[in-house]
Tab-separated table of C-alpha atoms and ligand atoms in Angstrom:
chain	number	residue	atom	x	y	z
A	1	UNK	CA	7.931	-20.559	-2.349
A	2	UNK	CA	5.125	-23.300	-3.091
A	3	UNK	CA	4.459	-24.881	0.535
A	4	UNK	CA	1.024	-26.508	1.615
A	5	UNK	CA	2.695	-26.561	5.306
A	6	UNK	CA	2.051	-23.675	8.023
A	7	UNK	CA	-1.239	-23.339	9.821
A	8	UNK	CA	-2.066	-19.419	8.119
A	9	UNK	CA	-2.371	-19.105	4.372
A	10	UNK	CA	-0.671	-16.126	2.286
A	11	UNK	CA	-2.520	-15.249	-0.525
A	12	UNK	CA	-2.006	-11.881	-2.878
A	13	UNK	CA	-5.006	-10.371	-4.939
A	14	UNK	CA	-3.670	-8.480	-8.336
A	15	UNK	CA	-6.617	-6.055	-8.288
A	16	UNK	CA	-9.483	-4.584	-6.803
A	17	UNK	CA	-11.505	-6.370	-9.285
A	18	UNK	CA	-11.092	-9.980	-8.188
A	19	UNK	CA	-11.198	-8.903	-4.429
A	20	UNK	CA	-14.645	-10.462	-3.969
A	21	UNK	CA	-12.968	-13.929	-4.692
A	22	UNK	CA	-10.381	-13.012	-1.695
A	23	UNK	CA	-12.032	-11.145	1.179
A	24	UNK	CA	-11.963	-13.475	4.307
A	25	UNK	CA	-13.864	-12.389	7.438
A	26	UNK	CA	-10.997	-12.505	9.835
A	27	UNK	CA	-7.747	-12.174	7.956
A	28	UNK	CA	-5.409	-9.473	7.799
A	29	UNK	CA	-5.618	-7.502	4.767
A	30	UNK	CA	-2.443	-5.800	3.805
A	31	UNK	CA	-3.023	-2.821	0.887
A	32	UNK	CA	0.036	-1.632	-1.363
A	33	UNK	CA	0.161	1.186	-4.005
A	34	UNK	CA	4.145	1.674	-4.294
A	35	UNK	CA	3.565	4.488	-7.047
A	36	UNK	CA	2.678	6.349	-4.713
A	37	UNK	CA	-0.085	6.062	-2.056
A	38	UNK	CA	1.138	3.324	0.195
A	39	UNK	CA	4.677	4.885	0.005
A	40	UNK	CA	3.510	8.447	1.034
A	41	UNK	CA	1.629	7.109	3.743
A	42	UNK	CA	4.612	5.457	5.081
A	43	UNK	CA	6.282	8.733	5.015
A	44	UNK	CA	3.576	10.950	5.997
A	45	UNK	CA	3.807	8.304	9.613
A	46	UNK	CA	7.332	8.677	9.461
A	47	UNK	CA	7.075	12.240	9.510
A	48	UNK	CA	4.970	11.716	12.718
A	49	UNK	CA	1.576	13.074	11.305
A	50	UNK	CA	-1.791	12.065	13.601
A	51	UNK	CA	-3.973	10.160	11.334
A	52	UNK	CA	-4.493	10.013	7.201
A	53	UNK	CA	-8.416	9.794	6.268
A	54	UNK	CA	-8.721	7.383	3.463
A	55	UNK	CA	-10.703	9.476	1.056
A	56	UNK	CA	-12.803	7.637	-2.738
A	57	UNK	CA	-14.784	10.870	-4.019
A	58	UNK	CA	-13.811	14.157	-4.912
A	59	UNK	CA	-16.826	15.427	-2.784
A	60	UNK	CA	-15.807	14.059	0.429
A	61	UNK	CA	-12.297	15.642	-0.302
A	62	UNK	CA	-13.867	19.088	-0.644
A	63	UNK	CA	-16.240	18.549	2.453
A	64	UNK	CA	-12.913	17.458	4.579
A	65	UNK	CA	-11.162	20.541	3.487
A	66	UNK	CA	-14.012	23.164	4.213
A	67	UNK	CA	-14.156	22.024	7.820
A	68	UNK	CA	-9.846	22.503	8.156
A	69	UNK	CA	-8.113	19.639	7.498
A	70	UNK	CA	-5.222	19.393	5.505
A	71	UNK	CA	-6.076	17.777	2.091
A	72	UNK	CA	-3.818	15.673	-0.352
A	73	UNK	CA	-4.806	14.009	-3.469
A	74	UNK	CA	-4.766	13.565	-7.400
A	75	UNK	CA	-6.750	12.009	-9.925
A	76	UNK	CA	-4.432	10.311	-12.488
A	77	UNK	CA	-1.249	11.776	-11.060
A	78	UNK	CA	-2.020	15.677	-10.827
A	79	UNK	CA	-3.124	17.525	-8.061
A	80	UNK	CA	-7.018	17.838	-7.250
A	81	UNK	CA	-8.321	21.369	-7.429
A	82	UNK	CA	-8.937	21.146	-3.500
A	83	UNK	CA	-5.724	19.612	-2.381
A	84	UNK	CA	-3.465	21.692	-0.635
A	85	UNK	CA	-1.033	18.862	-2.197
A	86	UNK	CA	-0.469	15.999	-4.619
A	87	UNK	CA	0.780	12.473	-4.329
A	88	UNK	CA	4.321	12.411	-3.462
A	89	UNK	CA	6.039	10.671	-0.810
A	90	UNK	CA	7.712	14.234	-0.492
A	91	UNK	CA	4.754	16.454	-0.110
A	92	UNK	CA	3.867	14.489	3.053
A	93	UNK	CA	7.486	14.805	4.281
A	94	UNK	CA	7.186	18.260	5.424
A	95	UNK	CA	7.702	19.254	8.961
A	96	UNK	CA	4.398	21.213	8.979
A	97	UNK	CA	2.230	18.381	8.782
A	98	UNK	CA	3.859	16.625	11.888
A	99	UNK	CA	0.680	15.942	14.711
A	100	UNK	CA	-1.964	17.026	11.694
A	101	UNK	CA	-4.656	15.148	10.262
A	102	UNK	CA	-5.333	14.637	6.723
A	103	UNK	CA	-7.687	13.387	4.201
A	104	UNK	CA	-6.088	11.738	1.326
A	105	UNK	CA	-7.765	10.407	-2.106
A	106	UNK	CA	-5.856	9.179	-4.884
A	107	UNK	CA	-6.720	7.338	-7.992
A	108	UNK	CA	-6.020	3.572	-6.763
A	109	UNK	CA	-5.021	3.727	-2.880
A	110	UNK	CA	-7.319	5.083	-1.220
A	111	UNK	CA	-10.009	3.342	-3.137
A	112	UNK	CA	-7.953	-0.163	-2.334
A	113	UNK	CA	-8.313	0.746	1.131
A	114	UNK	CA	-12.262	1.372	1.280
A	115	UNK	CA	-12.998	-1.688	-0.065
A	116	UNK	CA	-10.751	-3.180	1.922
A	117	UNK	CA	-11.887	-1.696	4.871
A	118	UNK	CA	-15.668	-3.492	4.169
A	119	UNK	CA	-14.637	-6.993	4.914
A	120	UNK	CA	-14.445	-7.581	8.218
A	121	UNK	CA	-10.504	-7.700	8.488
A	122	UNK	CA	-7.500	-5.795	10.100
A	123	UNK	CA	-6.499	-3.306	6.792
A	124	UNK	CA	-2.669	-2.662	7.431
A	125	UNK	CA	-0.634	-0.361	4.499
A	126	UNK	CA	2.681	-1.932	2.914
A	127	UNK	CA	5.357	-0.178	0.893
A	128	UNK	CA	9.053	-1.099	0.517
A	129	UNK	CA	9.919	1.459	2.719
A	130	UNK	CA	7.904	-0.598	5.527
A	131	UNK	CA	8.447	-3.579	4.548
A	132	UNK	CA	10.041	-5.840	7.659
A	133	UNK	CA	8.039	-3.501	10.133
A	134	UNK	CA	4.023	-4.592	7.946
A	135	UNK	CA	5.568	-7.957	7.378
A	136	UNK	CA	6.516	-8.683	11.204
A	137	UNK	CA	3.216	-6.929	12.378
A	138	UNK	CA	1.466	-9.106	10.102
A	139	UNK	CA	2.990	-12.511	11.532
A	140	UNK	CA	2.527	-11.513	14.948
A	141	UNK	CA	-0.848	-10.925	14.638
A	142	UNK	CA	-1.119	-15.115	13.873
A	143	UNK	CA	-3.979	-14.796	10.568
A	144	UNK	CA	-4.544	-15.724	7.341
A	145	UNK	CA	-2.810	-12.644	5.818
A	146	UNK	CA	-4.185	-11.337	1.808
A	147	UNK	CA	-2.154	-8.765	0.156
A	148	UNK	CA	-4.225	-6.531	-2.093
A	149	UNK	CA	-1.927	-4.709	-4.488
A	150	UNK	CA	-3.906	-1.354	-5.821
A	151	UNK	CA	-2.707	-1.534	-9.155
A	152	UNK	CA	-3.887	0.730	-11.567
A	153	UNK	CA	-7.736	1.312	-12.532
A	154	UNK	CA	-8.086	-2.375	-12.040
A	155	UNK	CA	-5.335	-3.513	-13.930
A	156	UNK	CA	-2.547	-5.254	-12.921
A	157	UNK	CA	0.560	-3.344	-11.815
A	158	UNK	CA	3.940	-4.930	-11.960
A	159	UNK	CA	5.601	-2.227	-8.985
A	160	UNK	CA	2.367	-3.382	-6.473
A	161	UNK	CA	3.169	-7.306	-7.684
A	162	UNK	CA	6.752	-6.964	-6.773
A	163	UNK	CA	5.844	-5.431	-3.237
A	164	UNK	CA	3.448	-8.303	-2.900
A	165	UNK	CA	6.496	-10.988	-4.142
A	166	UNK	CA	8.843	-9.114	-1.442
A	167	UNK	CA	6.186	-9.688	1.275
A	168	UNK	CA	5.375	-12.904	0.654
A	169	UNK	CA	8.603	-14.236	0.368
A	170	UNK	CA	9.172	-12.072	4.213
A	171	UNK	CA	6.079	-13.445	5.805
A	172	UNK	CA	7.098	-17.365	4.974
A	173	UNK	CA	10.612	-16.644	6.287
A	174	UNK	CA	9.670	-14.449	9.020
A	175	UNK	CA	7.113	-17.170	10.163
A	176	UNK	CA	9.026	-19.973	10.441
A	177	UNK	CA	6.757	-22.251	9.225
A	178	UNK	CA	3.262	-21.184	10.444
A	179	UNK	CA	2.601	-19.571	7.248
A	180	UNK	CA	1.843	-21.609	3.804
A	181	UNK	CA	1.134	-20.702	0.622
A	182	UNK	CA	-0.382	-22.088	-2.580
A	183	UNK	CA	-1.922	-19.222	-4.360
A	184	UNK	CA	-1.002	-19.177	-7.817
A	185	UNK	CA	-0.528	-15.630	-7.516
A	186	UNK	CA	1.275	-14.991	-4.535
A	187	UNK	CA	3.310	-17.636	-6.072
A	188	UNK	CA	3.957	-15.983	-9.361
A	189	UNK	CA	4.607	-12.545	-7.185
A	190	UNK	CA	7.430	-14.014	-5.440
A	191	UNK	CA	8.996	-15.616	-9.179
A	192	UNK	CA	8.583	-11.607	-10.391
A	193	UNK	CA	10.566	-10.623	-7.058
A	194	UNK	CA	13.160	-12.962	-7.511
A	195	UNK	CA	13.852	-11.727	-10.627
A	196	UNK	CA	13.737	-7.974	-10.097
A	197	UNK	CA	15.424	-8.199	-6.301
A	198	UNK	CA	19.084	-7.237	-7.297
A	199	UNK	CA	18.004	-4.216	-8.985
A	200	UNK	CA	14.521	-2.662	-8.693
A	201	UNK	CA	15.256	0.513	-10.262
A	202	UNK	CA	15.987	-1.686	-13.622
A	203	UNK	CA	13.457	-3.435	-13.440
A	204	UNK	CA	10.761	-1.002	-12.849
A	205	UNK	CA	11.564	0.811	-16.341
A	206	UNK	CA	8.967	-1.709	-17.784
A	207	UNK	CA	6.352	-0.660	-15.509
A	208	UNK	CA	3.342	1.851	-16.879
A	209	UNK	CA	2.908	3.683	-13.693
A	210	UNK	CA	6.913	4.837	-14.340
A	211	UNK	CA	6.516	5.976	-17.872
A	212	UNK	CA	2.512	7.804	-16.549
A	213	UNK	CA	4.786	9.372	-13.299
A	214	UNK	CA	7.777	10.273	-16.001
A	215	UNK	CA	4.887	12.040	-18.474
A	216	UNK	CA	3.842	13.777	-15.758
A	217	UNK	CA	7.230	14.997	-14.379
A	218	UNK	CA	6.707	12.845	-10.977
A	219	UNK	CA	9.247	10.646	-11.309
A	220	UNK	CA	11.812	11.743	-8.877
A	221	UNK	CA	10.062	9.190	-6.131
A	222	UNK	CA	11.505	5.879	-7.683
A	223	UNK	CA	14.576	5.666	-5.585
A	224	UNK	CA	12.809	6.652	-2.537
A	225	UNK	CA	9.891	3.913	-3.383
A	226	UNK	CA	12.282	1.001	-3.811
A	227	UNK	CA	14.047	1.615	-0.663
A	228	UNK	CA	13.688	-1.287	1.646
A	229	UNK	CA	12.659	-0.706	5.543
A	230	UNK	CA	13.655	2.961	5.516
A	231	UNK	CA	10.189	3.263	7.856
A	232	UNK	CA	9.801	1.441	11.148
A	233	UNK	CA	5.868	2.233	10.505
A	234	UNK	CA	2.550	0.573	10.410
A	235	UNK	CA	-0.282	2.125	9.141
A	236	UNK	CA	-3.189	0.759	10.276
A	237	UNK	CA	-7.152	1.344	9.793
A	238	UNK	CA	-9.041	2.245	12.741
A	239	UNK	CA	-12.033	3.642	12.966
A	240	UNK	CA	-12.086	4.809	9.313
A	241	UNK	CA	-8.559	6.287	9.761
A	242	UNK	CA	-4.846	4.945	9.206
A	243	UNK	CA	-2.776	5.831	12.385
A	244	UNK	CA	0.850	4.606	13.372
A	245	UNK	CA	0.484	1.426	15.291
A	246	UNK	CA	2.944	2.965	17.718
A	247	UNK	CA	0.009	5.136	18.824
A	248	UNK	CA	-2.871	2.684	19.016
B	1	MLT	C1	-2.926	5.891	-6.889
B	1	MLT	O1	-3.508	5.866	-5.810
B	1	MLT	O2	-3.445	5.568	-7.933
B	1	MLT	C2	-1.503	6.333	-7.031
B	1	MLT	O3	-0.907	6.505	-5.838
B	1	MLT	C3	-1.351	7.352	-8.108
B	1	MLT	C4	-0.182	8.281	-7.962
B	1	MLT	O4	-0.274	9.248	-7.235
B	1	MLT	O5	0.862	8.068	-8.570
């Protein structure tokens, strides 16, 4: 994967933490939380809703939901007190929500996104159900692209790492040589893919999140998270909301 040729750089950022040593005026900024944010916003566009409002405190939640909008969030998996609805790729699934709005705050994602959304970069959303639809968006748009996995209250999270390995390994082939990479980490990201890639679902039994989700009874998303391009989506930030590019 190592390759110092290819005009754009690919770089991937293991948590929120060390973003300050990543941000790049300019670049394209693409924000993963497999388990579950990134993969219920993929489904929530898939399911044709309007727009998802990226939401960090519980406060602006409540405020969101007092003037209508449909609300969705937890706080270490369960459902906030003012959330019509949790986490789950499914909840945002349901035909009711098709051409609605809502404002989502999880633990990791959403958070990921704001700070994301402060540098002055395109923020994009990647899952594994999006994967060839972020990954060709993001090589079209010709920029230095950094993948900032969510992970888990600043830790490291090996289901966000493998996403990152999956992309990275997509954007070099995809870009036929424009695209180079020689960040340690997206480096070791695509080594962790390699070794996971014939069977996720294994593989992710020696993730935390998996064993938090399984506590929690929320584990019936895994299949559904590992599934490759099952969503011709892009989420995308604009104006302080994620939208389908399809609609910009
Ligand atoms: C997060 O944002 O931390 C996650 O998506 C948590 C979850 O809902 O599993």
């Amino acid at each position: 994967m190592y390759s110092e040729n290819g005009e754009y750089r690919v770089s991937v950022c293991f948590s929120p933490l060390s973003w300050h040593l990543f941000e790049q005026d300019g670049a394209l900024v693409i924000v993963t939380d497999i388990f579950r944010a990134s993969t219920a916003m993929c489904a929530a566009f898939h399911n044709k809703v309007k727009a998802i409002i990226p939401v960090e405190r519980i406060e602006e939640s409540q405020k969101w939901k007092s003037k209508g909008y449909v609300s969705a969030g937890e706080r270490d998996g369960k459902t906030l007190a003012c959330a019509d609805f949790g986490n789950s790729p499914f909840n945002f699934s349901e035909p009711g929500l098709q051409g609605k709005i809502i404002a989502m705050n999880t633990t990791n994602g959403t958070k990921a996104i704001r700070l994301a959304a402060k540098s002055n970069s395109q923020v994009v959303i990647g899952a594994f159900t999006n994967l060839t639809a972020v990954c060709t968006f993001a090589v079209h748009q010709r920029k230095e692209i950094i993948i900032l996995c969510a992970g888990w209250k600043d830790r490291f999270s090996l289901e966000d790492t493998l996403f990152a390995g999956a992309a990275t390994e997509k954007i070099i082939t995809l870009g036929n040589g424009q695209f180079h990479t020689m960040c340690d980490s997206a480096i070791a990201s695509a080594d962790l893919w390699q070794s996971a890639k014939n069977d996720p679902l294994t593989y992710i039994e020696k993730a935390a999140h998996r064993h938090r989700l399984k506590r929690l009874g929320l584990d019936d998303i895994l299949e559904y998270s590992l599934t490759i391009d099952s969503h011709q989506v892009v989420p995308i930030l604009k104006d302080n909301r994620l939208i389908d590019i399809k609609s910009l």
